[in-house]
């Protein structure tokens, strides 16, 4: 992104707001509201790094109103001058016009931000590990326009049931086995190094539902923890440095 984003920029993601009425999102909504109240006086921009929703599929018309509370918060914060940017995760790639109408700009691919003194590579983080081959194949299928069109023809109740099953199966994929933690971090560090070689200063991602920080030769890798009903994790970039914070 070469255009000027308003500073400071706040990064967060992995809220996993559920469309299922049996799972209350109330506490998560309250946490996000507290966060918005905290930042609105300073202005700036929000960059959501994917998996805002546990499942999101947008139809051309008659979309379910699962997430109106979230969209209403977006509208309020936008009215106060806060810009909202979004990069798709593995749970909420199928966004459309309705979603885009509530934010400033949405992206389906990784982005490089050139703002202030840093060049920041932003990715959700899914599919980066060497053993993610099966998932990378699945990802290429479900993001295919033909697949999306066929899926959109399914009755909404059936589509939602399928999505719940897939979401449940994928839920364990980002839980970290402590035995493999070092191996995972080493792979992500090597991924970050490949971006540092391309003159990026910071690589920031979510997806892994834990916090990790690595610095090498004044270059940074940041893995942000999720935004749960108990803790809202985020990073703040003021144009000079980036800090990891929580609410």
PDB file of C-alpha atoms in Angstrom:
ATOM      1  CA  UNK A   1       0.000   0.000   0.000  1.00  0.00           C
ATOM      2  CA  UNK A   2       1.664   3.154  -1.153  1.00  0.00           C
ATOM      3  CA  UNK A   3      -1.132   5.566  -0.204  1.00  0.00           C
ATOM      4  CA  UNK A   4      -1.023   7.325   3.138  1.00  0.00           C
ATOM      5  CA  UNK A   5      -2.686   5.398   5.960  1.00  0.00           C
ATOM      6  CA  UNK A   6      -3.540   7.414   9.017  1.00  0.00           C
ATOM      7  CA  UNK A   7      -1.222   6.901  11.974  1.00  0.00           C
ATOM      8  CA  UNK A   8      -1.204   5.274  14.404  1.00  0.00           C
ATOM      9  CA  UNK A   9      -2.104   1.897  12.879  1.00  0.00           C
ATOM     10  CA  UNK A  10      -3.630  -0.738  15.163  1.00  0.00           C
ATOM     11  CA  UNK A  11      -3.303  -4.394  14.141  1.00  0.00           C
ATOM     12  CA  UNK A  12      -5.491  -7.186  15.487  1.00  0.00           C
ATOM     13  CA  UNK A  13      -7.369 -10.277  14.334  1.00  0.00           C
ATOM     14  CA  UNK A  14      -8.618 -13.762  15.170  1.00  0.00           C
ATOM     15  CA  UNK A  15     -11.743 -12.570  16.965  1.00  0.00           C
ATOM     16  CA  UNK A  16     -13.667 -15.510  15.503  1.00  0.00           C
ATOM     17  CA  UNK A  17     -17.104 -13.997  15.925  1.00  0.00           C
ATOM     18  CA  UNK A  18     -19.517 -16.891  15.526  1.00  0.00           C
ATOM     19  CA  UNK A  19     -22.673 -16.888  13.383  1.00  0.00           C
ATOM     20  CA  UNK A  20     -24.113 -19.611  15.601  1.00  0.00           C
ATOM     21  CA  UNK A  21     -26.785 -18.171  17.927  1.00  0.00           C
ATOM     22  CA  UNK A  22     -25.927 -20.825  20.505  1.00  0.00           C
ATOM     23  CA  UNK A  23     -22.526 -19.202  21.078  1.00  0.00           C
ATOM     24  CA  UNK A  24     -22.745 -15.707  22.505  1.00  0.00           C
ATOM     25  CA  UNK A  25     -20.449 -13.098  21.062  1.00  0.00           C
ATOM     26  CA  UNK A  26     -21.515 -10.534  23.648  1.00  0.00           C
ATOM     27  CA  UNK A  27     -18.269 -10.507  25.663  1.00  0.00           C
ATOM     28  CA  UNK A  28     -16.137 -10.284  22.519  1.00  0.00           C
ATOM     29  CA  UNK A  29     -18.289  -7.437  21.234  1.00  0.00           C
ATOM     30  CA  UNK A  30     -17.833  -5.641  24.560  1.00  0.00           C
ATOM     31  CA  UNK A  31     -14.062  -6.118  24.390  1.00  0.00           C
ATOM     32  CA  UNK A  32     -13.921  -4.696  20.883  1.00  0.00           C
ATOM     33  CA  UNK A  33     -16.101  -1.783  21.970  1.00  0.00           C
ATOM     34  CA  UNK A  34     -13.674  -1.060  24.841  1.00  0.00           C
ATOM     35  CA  UNK A  35     -10.793  -1.143  22.364  1.00  0.00           C
ATOM     36  CA  UNK A  36     -12.545   1.245  19.968  1.00  0.00           C
ATOM     37  CA  UNK A  37     -13.328   3.623  22.851  1.00  0.00           C
ATOM     38  CA  UNK A  38      -9.640   3.546  23.791  1.00  0.00           C
ATOM     39  CA  UNK A  39      -8.307   4.436  20.349  1.00  0.00           C
ATOM     40  CA  UNK A  40     -10.959   6.770  18.938  1.00  0.00           C
ATOM     41  CA  UNK A  41      -9.552   9.897  20.615  1.00  0.00           C
ATOM     42  CA  UNK A  42      -6.203   9.387  18.831  1.00  0.00           C
ATOM     43  CA  UNK A  43      -7.637   8.711  15.366  1.00  0.00           C
ATOM     44  CA  UNK A  44      -5.603   6.588  12.990  1.00  0.00           C
ATOM     45  CA  UNK A  45      -6.279   3.295  11.226  1.00  0.00           C
ATOM     46  CA  UNK A  46      -7.269  -0.260  12.107  1.00  0.00           C
ATOM     47  CA  UNK A  47      -5.829  -3.214  10.217  1.00  0.00           C
ATOM     48  CA  UNK A  48      -7.744  -6.459  10.873  1.00  0.00           C
ATOM     49  CA  UNK A  49      -5.528  -9.431  10.019  1.00  0.00           C
ATOM     50  CA  UNK A  50      -8.177 -12.032   9.208  1.00  0.00           C
ATOM     51  CA  UNK A  51     -10.442 -14.499  10.989  1.00  0.00           C
ATOM     52  CA  UNK A  52     -12.561 -11.693  12.328  1.00  0.00           C
ATOM     53  CA  UNK A  53     -15.358 -14.219  11.856  1.00  0.00           C
ATOM     54  CA  UNK A  54     -15.400 -17.935  12.504  1.00  0.00           C
ATOM     55  CA  UNK A  55     -17.423 -18.292   9.307  1.00  0.00           C
ATOM     56  CA  UNK A  56     -18.463 -15.693   6.753  1.00  0.00           C
ATOM     57  CA  UNK A  57     -20.062 -16.238   3.364  1.00  0.00           C
ATOM     58  CA  UNK A  58     -21.736 -13.432   1.503  1.00  0.00           C
ATOM     59  CA  UNK A  59     -24.566 -13.907  -0.968  1.00  0.00           C
ATOM     60  CA  UNK A  60     -25.660 -11.441  -3.640  1.00  0.00           C
ATOM     61  CA  UNK A  61     -28.897 -10.840  -1.719  1.00  0.00           C
ATOM     62  CA  UNK A  62     -30.744 -11.874   1.449  1.00  0.00           C
ATOM     63  CA  UNK A  63     -27.630 -12.215   3.584  1.00  0.00           C
ATOM     64  CA  UNK A  64     -28.148 -13.425   7.162  1.00  0.00           C
ATOM     65  CA  UNK A  65     -27.738 -10.698   9.804  1.00  0.00           C
ATOM     66  CA  UNK A  66     -25.403 -12.721  12.045  1.00  0.00           C
ATOM     67  CA  UNK A  67     -22.861  -9.919  12.419  1.00  0.00           C
ATOM     68  CA  UNK A  68     -24.871  -6.693  12.479  1.00  0.00           C
ATOM     69  CA  UNK A  69     -23.505  -5.853  15.950  1.00  0.00           C
ATOM     70  CA  UNK A  70     -19.959  -5.977  14.562  1.00  0.00           C
ATOM     71  CA  UNK A  71     -20.871  -3.908  11.501  1.00  0.00           C
ATOM     72  CA  UNK A  72     -22.624  -1.312  13.669  1.00  0.00           C
ATOM     73  CA  UNK A  73     -19.428  -0.876  15.680  1.00  0.00           C
ATOM     74  CA  UNK A  74     -17.479  -0.426  12.443  1.00  0.00           C
ATOM     75  CA  UNK A  75     -19.851   2.299  11.293  1.00  0.00           C
ATOM     76  CA  UNK A  76     -19.537   4.160  14.602  1.00  0.00           C
ATOM     77  CA  UNK A  77     -15.735   4.077  14.593  1.00  0.00           C
ATOM     78  CA  UNK A  78     -15.604   5.128  10.922  1.00  0.00           C
ATOM     79  CA  UNK A  79     -17.863   8.088  11.734  1.00  0.00           C
ATOM     80  CA  UNK A  80     -15.194   9.176  14.208  1.00  0.00           C
ATOM     81  CA  UNK A  81     -12.546   9.258  11.471  1.00  0.00           C
ATOM     82  CA  UNK A  82     -10.937   5.836  12.010  1.00  0.00           C
ATOM     83  CA  UNK A  83     -10.047   3.977   8.804  1.00  0.00           C
ATOM     84  CA  UNK A  84     -10.667   0.203   8.730  1.00  0.00           C
ATOM     85  CA  UNK A  85      -8.558  -2.147   6.603  1.00  0.00           C
ATOM     86  CA  UNK A  86      -8.995  -5.911   6.421  1.00  0.00           C
ATOM     87  CA  UNK A  87      -7.013  -8.858   5.082  1.00  0.00           C
ATOM     88  CA  UNK A  88      -8.857 -12.167   4.676  1.00  0.00           C
ATOM     89  CA  UNK A  89      -8.101 -15.143   6.890  1.00  0.00           C
ATOM     90  CA  UNK A  90      -8.848 -18.813   6.394  1.00  0.00           C
ATOM     91  CA  UNK A  91     -12.294 -18.462   8.032  1.00  0.00           C
ATOM     92  CA  UNK A  92     -13.530 -15.315   6.319  1.00  0.00           C
ATOM     93  CA  UNK A  93     -12.208 -15.209   2.760  1.00  0.00           C
ATOM     94  CA  UNK A  94     -15.664 -15.139   1.141  1.00  0.00           C
ATOM     95  CA  UNK A  95     -16.355 -11.457   1.720  1.00  0.00           C
ATOM     96  CA  UNK A  96     -18.408  -9.325  -0.677  1.00  0.00           C
ATOM     97  CA  UNK A  97     -19.994  -5.937  -1.245  1.00  0.00           C
ATOM     98  CA  UNK A  98     -21.910  -5.888   2.044  1.00  0.00           C
ATOM     99  CA  UNK A  99     -18.782  -6.455   4.113  1.00  0.00           C
ATOM    100  CA  UNK A 100     -16.737  -4.015   2.050  1.00  0.00           C
ATOM    101  CA  UNK A 101     -19.385  -1.317   2.526  1.00  0.00           C
ATOM    102  CA  UNK A 102     -18.644  -1.245   6.264  1.00  0.00           C
ATOM    103  CA  UNK A 103     -14.863  -0.785   5.997  1.00  0.00           C
ATOM    104  CA  UNK A 104     -12.343   1.376   4.161  1.00  0.00           C
ATOM    105  CA  UNK A 105     -10.642  -1.325   2.093  1.00  0.00           C
ATOM    106  CA  UNK A 106     -10.376  -5.142   2.044  1.00  0.00           C
ATOM    107  CA  UNK A 107      -7.658  -7.392   0.640  1.00  0.00           C
ATOM    108  CA  UNK A 108      -7.607 -11.080  -0.260  1.00  0.00           C
ATOM    109  CA  UNK A 109      -3.811 -11.302  -0.430  1.00  0.00           C
ATOM    110  CA  UNK A 110      -0.846 -10.404   1.782  1.00  0.00           C
ATOM    111  CA  UNK A 111       0.006  -6.717   1.860  1.00  0.00           C
ATOM    112  CA  UNK A 112       3.085  -4.528   2.286  1.00  0.00           C
ATOM    113  CA  UNK A 113       2.526  -1.244   4.103  1.00  0.00           C
ATOM    114  CA  UNK A 114       4.974   1.568   3.498  1.00  0.00           C
ATOM    115  CA  UNK A 115       4.074   4.104   6.157  1.00  0.00           C
ATOM    116  CA  UNK A 116       6.363   6.164   8.369  1.00  0.00           C
ATOM    117  CA  UNK A 117       9.827   4.733   8.879  1.00  0.00           C
ATOM    118  CA  UNK A 118       8.911   1.044   8.495  1.00  0.00           C
ATOM    119  CA  UNK A 119       8.005  -1.275   5.651  1.00  0.00           C
ATOM    120  CA  UNK A 120       5.553  -3.790   7.126  1.00  0.00           C
ATOM    121  CA  UNK A 121       4.565  -7.140   5.597  1.00  0.00           C
ATOM    122  CA  UNK A 122       1.056  -8.130   6.743  1.00  0.00           C
ATOM    123  CA  UNK A 123      -0.272 -11.683   6.386  1.00  0.00           C
ATOM    124  CA  UNK A 124      -2.916 -13.723   8.156  1.00  0.00           C
ATOM    125  CA  UNK A 125      -0.322 -16.481   8.530  1.00  0.00           C
ATOM    126  CA  UNK A 126      -2.139 -19.582   7.275  1.00  0.00           C
ATOM    127  CA  UNK A 127      -0.456 -22.060   4.932  1.00  0.00           C
ATOM    128  CA  UNK A 128       3.102 -20.932   5.646  1.00  0.00           C
ATOM    129  CA  UNK A 129       4.423 -24.092   7.328  1.00  0.00           C
ATOM    130  CA  UNK A 130       6.123 -26.790   5.260  1.00  0.00           C
ATOM    131  CA  UNK A 131       3.657 -29.463   6.440  1.00  0.00           C
ATOM    132  CA  UNK A 132       0.632 -27.357   5.412  1.00  0.00           C
ATOM    133  CA  UNK A 133       0.615 -28.909   1.911  1.00  0.00           C
ATOM    134  CA  UNK A 134      -2.866 -30.429   2.305  1.00  0.00           C
ATOM    135  CA  UNK A 135      -4.264 -27.156   3.553  1.00  0.00           C
ATOM    136  CA  UNK A 136      -2.635 -25.187   0.731  1.00  0.00           C
ATOM    137  CA  UNK A 137      -4.398 -27.496  -1.750  1.00  0.00           C
ATOM    138  CA  UNK A 138      -7.715 -27.038   0.078  1.00  0.00           C
ATOM    139  CA  UNK A 139      -7.151 -23.278   0.149  1.00  0.00           C
ATOM    140  CA  UNK A 140      -6.647 -23.150  -3.627  1.00  0.00           C
ATOM    141  CA  UNK A 141      -9.918 -25.049  -4.130  1.00  0.00           C
ATOM    142  CA  UNK A 142     -12.202 -23.129  -1.760  1.00  0.00           C
ATOM    143  CA  UNK A 143     -10.894 -19.765  -2.994  1.00  0.00           C
ATOM    144  CA  UNK A 144     -11.586 -20.708  -6.612  1.00  0.00           C
ATOM    145  CA  UNK A 145     -14.346 -18.627  -8.226  1.00  0.00           C
ATOM    146  CA  UNK A 146     -16.072 -21.713  -9.649  1.00  0.00           C
ATOM    147  CA  UNK A 147     -16.180 -23.390  -6.227  1.00  0.00           C
ATOM    148  CA  UNK A 148     -17.527 -20.202  -4.611  1.00  0.00           C
ATOM    149  CA  UNK A 149     -20.259 -19.947  -7.258  1.00  0.00           C
ATOM    150  CA  UNK A 150     -21.316 -23.598  -6.789  1.00  0.00           C
ATOM    151  CA  UNK A 151     -21.289 -23.198  -3.000  1.00  0.00           C
ATOM    152  CA  UNK A 152     -23.497 -20.112  -3.297  1.00  0.00           C
ATOM    153  CA  UNK A 153     -26.171 -22.235  -5.011  1.00  0.00           C
ATOM    154  CA  UNK A 154     -26.574 -24.464  -1.967  1.00  0.00           C
ATOM    155  CA  UNK A 155     -29.511 -23.757   0.362  1.00  0.00           C
ATOM    156  CA  UNK A 156     -28.226 -21.482   3.132  1.00  0.00           C
ATOM    157  CA  UNK A 157     -29.029 -24.036   5.857  1.00  0.00           C
ATOM    158  CA  UNK A 158     -26.936 -26.741   4.142  1.00  0.00           C
ATOM    159  CA  UNK A 159     -24.080 -24.334   3.354  1.00  0.00           C
ATOM    160  CA  UNK A 160     -24.023 -23.194   6.988  1.00  0.00           C
ATOM    161  CA  UNK A 161     -23.981 -26.807   8.236  1.00  0.00           C
ATOM    162  CA  UNK A 162     -21.035 -27.657   5.968  1.00  0.00           C
ATOM    163  CA  UNK A 163     -19.179 -24.527   7.059  1.00  0.00           C
ATOM    164  CA  UNK A 164     -19.662 -25.367  10.734  1.00  0.00           C
ATOM    165  CA  UNK A 165     -18.165 -28.819  10.155  1.00  0.00           C
ATOM    166  CA  UNK A 166     -15.155 -27.427   8.282  1.00  0.00           C
ATOM    167  CA  UNK A 167     -14.672 -24.657  10.830  1.00  0.00           C
ATOM    168  CA  UNK A 168     -14.720 -27.180  13.663  1.00  0.00           C
ATOM    169  CA  UNK A 169     -12.161 -29.383  11.910  1.00  0.00           C
ATOM    170  CA  UNK A 170      -9.887 -26.400  11.212  1.00  0.00           C
ATOM    171  CA  UNK A 171     -10.171 -25.133  14.790  1.00  0.00           C
ATOM    172  CA  UNK A 172      -7.527 -27.550  16.012  1.00  0.00           C
ATOM    173  CA  UNK A 173      -5.161 -26.748  13.162  1.00  0.00           C
ATOM    174  CA  UNK A 174      -3.895 -23.547  14.773  1.00  0.00           C
ATOM    175  CA  UNK A 175      -3.519 -24.941  18.274  1.00  0.00           C
ATOM    176  CA  UNK A 176       0.115 -25.269  19.080  1.00  0.00           C
ATOM    177  CA  UNK A 177       1.631 -28.534  20.202  1.00  0.00           C
ATOM    178  CA  UNK A 178       4.330 -27.430  22.648  1.00  0.00           C
ATOM    179  CA  UNK A 179       6.640 -30.134  21.326  1.00  0.00           C
ATOM    180  CA  UNK A 180       6.493 -28.548  17.891  1.00  0.00           C
ATOM    181  CA  UNK A 181       6.532 -24.936  19.061  1.00  0.00           C
ATOM    182  CA  UNK A 182      10.235 -24.390  18.372  1.00  0.00           C
ATOM    183  CA  UNK A 183       9.912 -26.032  14.950  1.00  0.00           C
ATOM    184  CA  UNK A 184       6.955 -23.794  14.067  1.00  0.00           C
ATOM    185  CA  UNK A 185       8.759 -20.667  15.220  1.00  0.00           C
ATOM    186  CA  UNK A 186      11.886 -21.580  13.260  1.00  0.00           C
ATOM    187  CA  UNK A 187       9.851 -21.971  10.068  1.00  0.00           C
ATOM    188  CA  UNK A 188       8.099 -18.660  10.611  1.00  0.00           C
ATOM    189  CA  UNK A 189      11.411 -16.946  11.354  1.00  0.00           C
ATOM    190  CA  UNK A 190      12.766 -18.261   8.053  1.00  0.00           C
ATOM    191  CA  UNK A 191       9.635 -16.997   6.305  1.00  0.00           C
ATOM    192  CA  UNK A 192      10.186 -13.588   7.914  1.00  0.00           C
ATOM    193  CA  UNK A 193      13.833 -13.588   6.801  1.00  0.00           C
ATOM    194  CA  UNK A 194      12.697 -14.049   3.196  1.00  0.00           C
ATOM    195  CA  UNK A 195      10.670 -10.852   3.546  1.00  0.00           C
ATOM    196  CA  UNK A 196      13.447  -8.997   5.348  1.00  0.00           C
ATOM    197  CA  UNK A 197      15.697  -9.754   2.356  1.00  0.00           C
ATOM    198  CA  UNK A 198      13.066  -7.950   0.260  1.00  0.00           C
ATOM    199  CA  UNK A 199      13.610  -4.882   2.460  1.00  0.00           C
ATOM    200  CA  UNK A 200      10.636  -5.332   4.779  1.00  0.00           C
ATOM    201  CA  UNK A 201      11.373  -4.230   8.337  1.00  0.00           C
ATOM    202  CA  UNK A 202       8.491  -5.954  10.119  1.00  0.00           C
ATOM    203  CA  UNK A 203       6.540  -9.151   9.417  1.00  0.00           C
ATOM    204  CA  UNK A 204       3.282  -9.313  11.357  1.00  0.00           C
ATOM    205  CA  UNK A 205       0.711 -12.121  11.405  1.00  0.00           C
ATOM    206  CA  UNK A 206      -1.959 -13.814  13.495  1.00  0.00           C
ATOM    207  CA  UNK A 207      -3.540 -17.259  12.964  1.00  0.00           C
ATOM    208  CA  UNK A 208      -1.474 -19.190  15.522  1.00  0.00           C
ATOM    209  CA  UNK A 209      -3.408 -18.022  18.601  1.00  0.00           C
ATOM    210  CA  UNK A 210      -0.384 -17.254  20.728  1.00  0.00           C
ATOM    211  CA  UNK A 211       2.085 -14.409  21.039  1.00  0.00           C
ATOM    212  CA  UNK A 212       5.651 -14.589  19.725  1.00  0.00           C
ATOM    213  CA  UNK A 213       8.274 -11.932  19.053  1.00  0.00           C
ATOM    214  CA  UNK A 214      11.644 -12.275  17.332  1.00  0.00           C
ATOM    215  CA  UNK A 215      14.170  -9.593  16.418  1.00  0.00           C
ATOM    216  CA  UNK A 216      17.262  -9.914  14.256  1.00  0.00           C
ATOM    217  CA  UNK A 217      19.437  -7.116  12.868  1.00  0.00           C
ATOM    218  CA  UNK A 218      16.758  -4.535  13.718  1.00  0.00           C
ATOM    219  CA  UNK A 219      14.138  -6.559  11.811  1.00  0.00           C
ATOM    220  CA  UNK A 220      11.050  -7.878  13.589  1.00  0.00           C
ATOM    221  CA  UNK A 221       8.692 -10.854  13.433  1.00  0.00           C
ATOM    222  CA  UNK A 222       5.458 -10.405  15.380  1.00  0.00           C
ATOM    223  CA  UNK A 223       2.849 -13.110  15.877  1.00  0.00           C
ATOM    224  CA  UNK A 224      -0.187 -11.599  17.564  1.00  0.00           C
ATOM    225  CA  UNK A 225      -2.356 -13.575  19.949  1.00  0.00           C
ATOM    226  CA  UNK A 226      -6.113 -13.695  19.351  1.00  0.00           C
ATOM    227  CA  UNK A 227      -8.894 -11.429  20.591  1.00  0.00           C
ATOM    228  CA  UNK A 228     -10.952 -13.523  22.969  1.00  0.00           C
ATOM    229  CA  UNK A 229     -13.767 -12.644  25.371  1.00  0.00           C
ATOM    230  CA  UNK A 230     -11.126 -12.219  28.096  1.00  0.00           C
ATOM    231  CA  UNK A 231      -8.286 -10.383  26.365  1.00  0.00           C
ATOM    232  CA  UNK A 232      -8.005  -8.150  23.298  1.00  0.00           C
ATOM    233  CA  UNK A 233      -4.488  -8.408  21.870  1.00  0.00           C
ATOM    234  CA  UNK A 234      -3.208  -5.852  19.382  1.00  0.00           C
ATOM    235  CA  UNK A 235      -0.114  -4.090  18.049  1.00  0.00           C
ATOM    236  CA  UNK A 236       0.275  -0.332  17.690  1.00  0.00           C
ATOM    237  CA  UNK A 237       2.502   1.297  15.076  1.00  0.00           C
ATOM    238  CA  UNK A 238       3.139   5.032  15.492  1.00  0.00           C
ATOM    239  CA  UNK A 239       5.248   5.524  12.369  1.00  0.00           C
ATOM    240  CA  UNK A 240       8.544   4.870  14.111  1.00  0.00           C
ATOM    241  CA  UNK A 241       8.146   1.726  16.230  1.00  0.00           C
ATOM    242  CA  UNK A 242       5.608  -1.030  16.814  1.00  0.00           C
ATOM    243  CA  UNK A 243       4.498  -2.182  20.265  1.00  0.00           C
ATOM    244  CA  UNK A 244       2.489  -5.226  21.380  1.00  0.00           C
ATOM    245  CA  UNK A 245      -0.333  -4.397  23.771  1.00  0.00           C
ATOM    246  CA  UNK A 246      -3.517  -5.873  25.207  1.00  0.00           C
ATOM    247  CA  UNK A 247      -6.771  -4.829  26.802  1.00  0.00           C
TER     248      UNK A 247
END
